[in-house]
Coordinates of C-alpha atoms in Angstrom, one line a residue:
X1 CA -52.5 -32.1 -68.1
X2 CA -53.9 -30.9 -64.6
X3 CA -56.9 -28.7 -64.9
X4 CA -55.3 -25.4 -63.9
X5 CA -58.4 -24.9 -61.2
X6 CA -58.4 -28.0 -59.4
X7 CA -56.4 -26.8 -56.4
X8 CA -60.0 -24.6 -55.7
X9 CA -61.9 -27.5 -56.0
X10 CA -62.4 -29.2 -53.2
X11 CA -61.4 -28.8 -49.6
X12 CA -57.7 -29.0 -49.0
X13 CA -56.3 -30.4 -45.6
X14 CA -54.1 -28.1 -44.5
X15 CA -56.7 -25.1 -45.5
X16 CA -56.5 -22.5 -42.6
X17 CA -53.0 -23.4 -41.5
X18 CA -50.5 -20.2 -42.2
X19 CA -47.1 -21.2 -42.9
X20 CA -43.8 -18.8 -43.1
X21 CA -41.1 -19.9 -45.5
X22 CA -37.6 -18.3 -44.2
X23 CA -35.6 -20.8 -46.6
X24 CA -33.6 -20.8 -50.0
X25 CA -33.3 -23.2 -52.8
X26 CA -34.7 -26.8 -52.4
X27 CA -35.0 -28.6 -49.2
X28 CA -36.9 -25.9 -47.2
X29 CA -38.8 -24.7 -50.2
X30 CA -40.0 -27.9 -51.5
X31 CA -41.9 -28.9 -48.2
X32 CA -43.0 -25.4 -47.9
X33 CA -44.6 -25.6 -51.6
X34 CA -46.3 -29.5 -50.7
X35 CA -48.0 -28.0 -47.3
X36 CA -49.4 -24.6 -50.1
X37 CA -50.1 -27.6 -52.7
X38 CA -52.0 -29.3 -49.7
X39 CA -54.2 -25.9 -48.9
X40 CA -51.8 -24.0 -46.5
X41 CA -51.2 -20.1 -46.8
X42 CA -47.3 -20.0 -47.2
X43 CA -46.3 -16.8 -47.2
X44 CA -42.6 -16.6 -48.2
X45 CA -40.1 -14.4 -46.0
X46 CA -37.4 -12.8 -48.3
X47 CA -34.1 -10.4 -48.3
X48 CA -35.8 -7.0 -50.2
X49 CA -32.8 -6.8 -52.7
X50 CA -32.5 -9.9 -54.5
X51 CA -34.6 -12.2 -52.9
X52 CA -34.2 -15.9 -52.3
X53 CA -31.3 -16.8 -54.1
X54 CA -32.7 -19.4 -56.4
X55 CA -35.0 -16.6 -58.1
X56 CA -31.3 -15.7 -59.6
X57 CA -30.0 -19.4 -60.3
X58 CA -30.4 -19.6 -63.5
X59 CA -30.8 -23.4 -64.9
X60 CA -30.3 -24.7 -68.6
X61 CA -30.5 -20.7 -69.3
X62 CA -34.5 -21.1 -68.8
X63 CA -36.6 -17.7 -67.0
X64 CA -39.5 -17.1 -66.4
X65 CA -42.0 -14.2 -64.6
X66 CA -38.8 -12.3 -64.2
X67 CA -37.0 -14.9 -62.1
X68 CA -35.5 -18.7 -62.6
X69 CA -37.7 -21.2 -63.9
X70 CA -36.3 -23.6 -61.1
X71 CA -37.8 -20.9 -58.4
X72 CA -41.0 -21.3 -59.6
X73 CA -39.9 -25.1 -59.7
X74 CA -39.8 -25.2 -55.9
X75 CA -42.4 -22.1 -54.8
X76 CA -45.7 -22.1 -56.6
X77 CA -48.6 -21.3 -54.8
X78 CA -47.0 -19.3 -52.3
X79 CA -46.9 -15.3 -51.1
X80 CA -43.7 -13.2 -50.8
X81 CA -42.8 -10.9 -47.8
X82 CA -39.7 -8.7 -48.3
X83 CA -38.3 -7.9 -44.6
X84 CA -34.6 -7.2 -43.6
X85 CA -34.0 -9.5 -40.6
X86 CA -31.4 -7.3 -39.5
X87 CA -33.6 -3.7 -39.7
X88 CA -35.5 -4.2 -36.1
X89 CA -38.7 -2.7 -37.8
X90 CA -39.1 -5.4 -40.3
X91 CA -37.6 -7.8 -37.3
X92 CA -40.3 -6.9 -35.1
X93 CA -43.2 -6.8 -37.6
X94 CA -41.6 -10.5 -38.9
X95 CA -42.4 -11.5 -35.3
X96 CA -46.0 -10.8 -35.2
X97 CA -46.4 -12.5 -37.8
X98 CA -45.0 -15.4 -36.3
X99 CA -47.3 -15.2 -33.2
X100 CA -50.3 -15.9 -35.8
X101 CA -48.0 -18.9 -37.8
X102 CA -48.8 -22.5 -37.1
X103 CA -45.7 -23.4 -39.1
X104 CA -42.0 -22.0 -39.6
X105 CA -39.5 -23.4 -41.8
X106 CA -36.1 -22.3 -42.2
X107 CA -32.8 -23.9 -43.4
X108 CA -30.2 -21.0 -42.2
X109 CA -26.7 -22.7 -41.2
X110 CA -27.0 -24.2 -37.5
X111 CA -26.8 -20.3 -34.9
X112 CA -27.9 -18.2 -37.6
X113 CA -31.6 -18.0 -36.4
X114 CA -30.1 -17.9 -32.8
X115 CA -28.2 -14.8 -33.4
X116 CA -31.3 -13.1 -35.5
X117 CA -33.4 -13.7 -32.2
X118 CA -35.7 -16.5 -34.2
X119 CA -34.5 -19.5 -33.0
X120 CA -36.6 -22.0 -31.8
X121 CA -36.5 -21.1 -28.0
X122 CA -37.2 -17.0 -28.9
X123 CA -39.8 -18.3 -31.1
X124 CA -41.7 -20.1 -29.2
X125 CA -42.1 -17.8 -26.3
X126 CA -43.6 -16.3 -29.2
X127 CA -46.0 -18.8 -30.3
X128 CA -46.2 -22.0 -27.9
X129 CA -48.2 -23.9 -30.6
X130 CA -45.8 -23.2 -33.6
X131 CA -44.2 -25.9 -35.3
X132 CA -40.4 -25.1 -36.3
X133 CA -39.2 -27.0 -39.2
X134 CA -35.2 -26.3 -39.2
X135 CA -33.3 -28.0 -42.1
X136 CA -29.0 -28.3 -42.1
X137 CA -26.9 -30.2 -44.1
X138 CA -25.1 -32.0 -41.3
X139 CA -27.3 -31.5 -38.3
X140 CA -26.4 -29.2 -35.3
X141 CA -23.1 -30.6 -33.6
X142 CA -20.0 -31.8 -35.1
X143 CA -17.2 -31.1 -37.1
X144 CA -19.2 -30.8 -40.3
X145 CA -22.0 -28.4 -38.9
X146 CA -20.0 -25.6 -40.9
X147 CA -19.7 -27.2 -44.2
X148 CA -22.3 -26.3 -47.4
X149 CA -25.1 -28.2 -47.1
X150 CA -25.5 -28.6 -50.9
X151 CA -26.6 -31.8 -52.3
X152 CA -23.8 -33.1 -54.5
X153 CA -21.4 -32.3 -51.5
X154 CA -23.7 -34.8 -49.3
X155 CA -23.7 -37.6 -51.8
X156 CA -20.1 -36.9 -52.3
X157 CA -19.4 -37.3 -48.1
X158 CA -22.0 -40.0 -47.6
X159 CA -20.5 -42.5 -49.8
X160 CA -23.7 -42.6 -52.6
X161 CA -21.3 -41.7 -55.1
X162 CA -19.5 -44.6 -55.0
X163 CA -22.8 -46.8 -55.3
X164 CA -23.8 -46.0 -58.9
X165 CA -21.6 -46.6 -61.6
X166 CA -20.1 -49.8 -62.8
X167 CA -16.8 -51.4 -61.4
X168 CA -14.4 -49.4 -63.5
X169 CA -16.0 -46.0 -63.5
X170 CA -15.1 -43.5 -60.9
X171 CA -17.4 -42.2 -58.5
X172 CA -21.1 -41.7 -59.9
X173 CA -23.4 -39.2 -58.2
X174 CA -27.1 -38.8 -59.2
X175 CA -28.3 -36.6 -62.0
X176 CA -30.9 -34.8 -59.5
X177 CA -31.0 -33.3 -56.0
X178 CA -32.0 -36.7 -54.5
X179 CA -31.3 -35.9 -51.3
X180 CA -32.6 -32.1 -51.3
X181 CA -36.0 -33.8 -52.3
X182 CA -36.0 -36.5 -49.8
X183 CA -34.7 -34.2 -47.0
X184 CA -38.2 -31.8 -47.7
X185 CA -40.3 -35.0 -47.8
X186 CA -38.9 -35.8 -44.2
X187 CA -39.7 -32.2 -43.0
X188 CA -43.1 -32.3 -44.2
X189 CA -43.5 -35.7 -42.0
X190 CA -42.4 -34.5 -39.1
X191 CA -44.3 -30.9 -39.3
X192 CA -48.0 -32.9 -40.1
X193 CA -46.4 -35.1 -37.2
X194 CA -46.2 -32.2 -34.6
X195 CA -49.5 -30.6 -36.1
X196 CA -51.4 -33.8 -35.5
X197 CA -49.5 -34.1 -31.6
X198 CA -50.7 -29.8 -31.5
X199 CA -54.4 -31.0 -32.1
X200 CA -54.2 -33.1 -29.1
X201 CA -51.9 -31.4 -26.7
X202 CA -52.3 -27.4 -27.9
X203 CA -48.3 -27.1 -28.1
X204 CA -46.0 -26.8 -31.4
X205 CA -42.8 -29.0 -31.7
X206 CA -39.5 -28.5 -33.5
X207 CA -38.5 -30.6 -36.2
X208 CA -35.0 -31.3 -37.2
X209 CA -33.5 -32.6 -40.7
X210 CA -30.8 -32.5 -42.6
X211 CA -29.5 -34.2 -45.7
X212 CA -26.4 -36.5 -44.2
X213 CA -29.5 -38.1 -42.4
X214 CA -31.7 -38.3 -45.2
X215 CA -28.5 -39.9 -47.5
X216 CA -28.3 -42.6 -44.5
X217 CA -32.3 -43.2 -44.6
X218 CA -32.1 -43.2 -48.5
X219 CA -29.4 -46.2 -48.3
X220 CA -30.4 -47.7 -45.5
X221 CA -30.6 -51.4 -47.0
X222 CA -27.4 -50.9 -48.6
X223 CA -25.8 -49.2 -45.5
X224 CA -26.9 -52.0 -43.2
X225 CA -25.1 -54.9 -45.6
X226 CA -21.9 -53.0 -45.1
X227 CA -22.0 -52.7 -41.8
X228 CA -22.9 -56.3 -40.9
X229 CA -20.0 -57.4 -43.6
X230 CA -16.8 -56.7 -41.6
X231 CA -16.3 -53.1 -42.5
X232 CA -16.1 -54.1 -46.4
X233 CA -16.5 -51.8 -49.0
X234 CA -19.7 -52.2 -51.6
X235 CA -18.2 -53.4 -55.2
X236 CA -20.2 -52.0 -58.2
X237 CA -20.9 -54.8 -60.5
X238 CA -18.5 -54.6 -63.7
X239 CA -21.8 -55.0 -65.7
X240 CA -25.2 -53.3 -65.4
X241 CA -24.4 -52.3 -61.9
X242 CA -27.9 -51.0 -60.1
X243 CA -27.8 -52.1 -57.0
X244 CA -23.9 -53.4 -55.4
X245 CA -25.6 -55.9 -52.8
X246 CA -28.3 -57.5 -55.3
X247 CA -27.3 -60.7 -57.1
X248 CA -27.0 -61.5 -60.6
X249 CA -29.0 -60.9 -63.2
X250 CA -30.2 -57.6 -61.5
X251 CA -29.1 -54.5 -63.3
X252 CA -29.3 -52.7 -66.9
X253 CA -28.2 -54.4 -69.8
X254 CA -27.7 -53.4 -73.3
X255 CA -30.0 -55.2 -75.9
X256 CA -30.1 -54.5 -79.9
X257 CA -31.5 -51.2 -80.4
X258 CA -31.4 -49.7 -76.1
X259 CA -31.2 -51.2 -72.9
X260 CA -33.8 -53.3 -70.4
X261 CA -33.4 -53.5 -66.6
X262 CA -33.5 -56.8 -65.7
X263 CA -34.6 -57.4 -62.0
X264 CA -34.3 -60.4 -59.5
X265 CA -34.8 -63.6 -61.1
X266 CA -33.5 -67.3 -60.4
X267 CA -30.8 -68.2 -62.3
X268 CA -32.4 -71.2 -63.4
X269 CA -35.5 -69.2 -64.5
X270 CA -33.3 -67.1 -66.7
X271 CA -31.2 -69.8 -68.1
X272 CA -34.5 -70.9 -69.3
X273 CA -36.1 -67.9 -70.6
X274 CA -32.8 -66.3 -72.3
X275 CA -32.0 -70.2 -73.7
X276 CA -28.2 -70.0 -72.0
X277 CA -27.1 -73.4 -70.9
X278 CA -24.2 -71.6 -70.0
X279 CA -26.4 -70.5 -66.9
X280 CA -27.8 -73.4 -66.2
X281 CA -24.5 -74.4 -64.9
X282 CA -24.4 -71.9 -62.3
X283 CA -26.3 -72.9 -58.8
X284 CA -28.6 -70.3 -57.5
X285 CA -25.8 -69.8 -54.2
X286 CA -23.4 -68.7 -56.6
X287 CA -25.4 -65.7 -58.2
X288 CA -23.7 -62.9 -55.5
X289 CA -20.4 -64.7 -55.3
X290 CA -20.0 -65.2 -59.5
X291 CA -22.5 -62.2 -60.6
X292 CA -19.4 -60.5 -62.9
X293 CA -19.4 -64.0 -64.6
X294 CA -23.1 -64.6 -64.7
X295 CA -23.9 -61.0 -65.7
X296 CA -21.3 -61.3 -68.3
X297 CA -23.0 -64.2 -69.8
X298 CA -26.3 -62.2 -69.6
X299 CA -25.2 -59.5 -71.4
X300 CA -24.0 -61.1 -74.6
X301 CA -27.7 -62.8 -74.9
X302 CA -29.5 -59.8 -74.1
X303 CA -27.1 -57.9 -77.0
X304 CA -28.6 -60.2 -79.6
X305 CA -32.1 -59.6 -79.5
X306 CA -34.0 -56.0 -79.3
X307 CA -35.6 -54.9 -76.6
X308 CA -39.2 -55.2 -77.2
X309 CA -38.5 -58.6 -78.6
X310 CA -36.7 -59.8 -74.9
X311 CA -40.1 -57.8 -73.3
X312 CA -42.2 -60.0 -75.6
X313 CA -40.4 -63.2 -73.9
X314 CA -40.1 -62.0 -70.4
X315 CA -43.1 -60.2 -69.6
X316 CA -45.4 -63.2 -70.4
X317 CA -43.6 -65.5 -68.0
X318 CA -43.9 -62.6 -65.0
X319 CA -40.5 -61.1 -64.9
X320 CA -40.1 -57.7 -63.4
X321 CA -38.2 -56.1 -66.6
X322 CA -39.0 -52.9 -68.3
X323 CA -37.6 -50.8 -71.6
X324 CA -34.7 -48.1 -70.3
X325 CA -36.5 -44.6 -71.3
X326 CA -35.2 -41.1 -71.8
X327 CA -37.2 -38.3 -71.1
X328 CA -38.7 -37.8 -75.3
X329 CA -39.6 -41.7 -74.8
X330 CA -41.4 -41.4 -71.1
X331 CA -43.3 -38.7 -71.6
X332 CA -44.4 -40.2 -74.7
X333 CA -46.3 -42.9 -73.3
X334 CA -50.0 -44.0 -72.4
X335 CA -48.6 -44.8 -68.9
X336 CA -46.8 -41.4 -68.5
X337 CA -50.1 -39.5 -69.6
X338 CA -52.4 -41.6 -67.3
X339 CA -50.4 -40.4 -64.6
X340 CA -51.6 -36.6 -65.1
X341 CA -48.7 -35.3 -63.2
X342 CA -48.2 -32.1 -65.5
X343 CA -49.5 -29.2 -64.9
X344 CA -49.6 -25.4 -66.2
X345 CA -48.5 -22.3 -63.6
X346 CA -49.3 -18.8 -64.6
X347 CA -47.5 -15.9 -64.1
X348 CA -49.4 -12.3 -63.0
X349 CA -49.2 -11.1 -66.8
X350 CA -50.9 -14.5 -68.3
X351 CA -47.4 -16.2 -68.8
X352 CA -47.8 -20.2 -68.7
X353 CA -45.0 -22.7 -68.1
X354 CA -46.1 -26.4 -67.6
X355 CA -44.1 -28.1 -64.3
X356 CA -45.4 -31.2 -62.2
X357 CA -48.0 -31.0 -59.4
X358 CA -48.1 -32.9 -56.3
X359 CA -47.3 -36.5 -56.1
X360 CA -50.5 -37.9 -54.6
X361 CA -54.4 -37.6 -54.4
X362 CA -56.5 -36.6 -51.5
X363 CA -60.2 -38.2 -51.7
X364 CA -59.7 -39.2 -54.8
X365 CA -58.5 -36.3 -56.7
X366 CA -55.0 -34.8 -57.8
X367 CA -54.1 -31.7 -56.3
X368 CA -52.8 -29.1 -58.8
X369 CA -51.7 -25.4 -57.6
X370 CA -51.7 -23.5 -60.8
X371 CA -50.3 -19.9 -59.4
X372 CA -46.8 -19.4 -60.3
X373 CA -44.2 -18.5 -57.3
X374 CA -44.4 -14.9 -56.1
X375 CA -42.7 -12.0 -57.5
X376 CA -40.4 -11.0 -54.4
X377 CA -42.0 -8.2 -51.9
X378 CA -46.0 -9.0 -54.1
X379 CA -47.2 -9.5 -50.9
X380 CA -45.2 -7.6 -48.2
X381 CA -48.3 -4.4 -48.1
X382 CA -51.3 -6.9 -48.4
X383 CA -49.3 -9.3 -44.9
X384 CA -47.6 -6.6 -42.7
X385 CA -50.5 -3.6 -43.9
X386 CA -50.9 -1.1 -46.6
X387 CA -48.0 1.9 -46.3
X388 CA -45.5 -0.4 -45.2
X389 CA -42.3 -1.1 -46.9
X390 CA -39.4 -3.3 -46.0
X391 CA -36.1 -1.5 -45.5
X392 CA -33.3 -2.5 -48.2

């Protein structure tokens, strides 16, 4: 587990940059948090009563430091302003604040900022050199702009759904926010992007994502066989499907005692490792057009052995295979551990929960930001100046 004083151990990147977080949830929040895990001030900008929203979504009935332990999931490291964007005095102190900001994130439904007065043309009048990150679910025209951007609804539109899953199962949407994640790692591109373009030119930059376009980056390989295959549908594999538009043997197969994820290998190669002369009478062109047969054929040799005994076969002759895991199992292991990716967060009062830290290493070293997300308004005196309250 991450040292919970590394994040003061060495210079951070983004140290000096001030960042103000306007948004709820993941997408927003989640870049926000990796530019405070990289060394930014983020101070987050909240409703008074109540907060970002997510301090109240309650997951898997876990709290902790008085709000959700997802908030503090997607908002460690940060500070918390309470303003009321629609009281002009909080308004107008929000807006000296954003004179001093080198970053602003929001993820508002496309007008909403507009009609506050912080939308990207008030704001920079404000601040020529700020960089506006604005996140949407659909983008800013078209007849979706007005739908939830909410991540199962976006896999459900874009068609990801229908990609996982075998043949005979209905539509199969991932167990995560896959596309809230990915949409926050594109924001964070395209602010250091515009922050890098700032340190040559002196002027900020808007930055526009949403999570239809991160669902259509996410699948691009896939997306592109469709539409170079006359408008057909993807089929799901009836076995082990993993990926609709990879050949057989790829995909997840049941052995004795679990499953192994078997990935591309020459059907000759595995006729010879699994000993299937059945196989052997398929011809490499005929793995895609036959893979319900082939995979079929896999599958009842893979059933007879246990897993670590196919591993002990596989493995030695190069072939990109693993053990399926489940979270007790993962965690479990040397490789898990060697990763360091845990870390602990504490809360004001001494309260510890353990969470994961950022994904990579800057010179060498694994950044870990042990302070737990703010308690809504901690900050608002210490930001706008002592005496000052926001108005409910």
């Amino acid at each position: 587990m991450q040292d919970a004083t590394t994040h003061d151990h060495f210079d951070l990147p983004l140290a000096g940059l001030r960042v103000l977080d306007f948004a709820q949830f993941l997408a927003g929040p989640v870049a926000a948090m990796r530019l405070a895990d990289l060394g930014a001030e983020v101070i987050k900008i909240e409703r008074p009563t109540g907060g970002d929203l997510c301090r109240s979504m309650v997951v898997n009935g876990q709290t902790f430091d008085q709000d959700s332990l997802v908030f503090h999931t997607f908002n460690r490291g940060k500070k918390s302003v309470a303003a009321n964007l629609k009281d002009e005095a909080d308004l107008t102190r929000v807006r000296t604040l954003i004179e001093s900001a080198d970053v602003m994130i929001h993820n508002f439904r496309p007008g909403v900022m507009e009609r506050i007065g912080l939308g990207y043309e008030a704001v920079r009048e404000l601040n020529p050199r700020l960089v506006y990150g604005a996140v949407s679910g659909y983008g800013t025209t078209g007849p979706w702009v007005g739908k939830p951007g909410q991540d199962l609804l976006v896999q459900s539109l874009s068609g990801i759904a229908w990609l996982n899953g075998n043949a005979d199962d209905g539509p199969v949407p991932t167990g995560f926010a896959m596309l809230d994640v990915a949409t926050a790692g594109n924001l964070v591109q395209g602010i250091l992007a515009c922050l890098l373009r700032r340190s040559v030119s002196g002027k900020g930059g808007l930055v526009e994502v949403d999570l239809m376009s991160a669902a259509l980056d996410m699948t691009s390989e896939q997306l592109t066989c469709f539409l170079n295959d006359n408008g057909r549908a993807p089929k799901r594999h009836a076995i082990g499907n993993a990926n609709p538009y990879q050949p057989a043997p790829y995909g997840i197969y049941e052995t004795a005692d679990g499953y192994l994820a078997f990935a591309m290998t020459p059907l000759a190669t595995v006729a010879e490792l699994l000993d299937a002369p059945e196989i052997a009478a398929y011809d490499q062109s005929e793995a895609f057009e036959k893979l319900d047969e082939i995979k079929a054929i896999v599958a009842r040799y893979f059933a007879g052995k246990t897993t670590q005994a196919w591993l002990d076969i596989l493995e030695p002759a190069g072939i990109w295979c693993a053990p399926v895991l489940d979270w007790p199992e993962f965690v479990a292991t040397d490789g898990f551990k060697a990763l360091d990716k845990v870390q602990s967060i504490t809360a004001p009062d001494g309260a510890q929960a353990q969470t994961t830290c950022c994904p990579f290493r800057i010179d060498g070293k694994t950044v870990a930001n042990p302070k737990a997300a703010p308690r809504l308004g901690a900050d608002t005196e210490a930001v706008f100046g002592a005496g000052v309250a926001a108005s409910a």
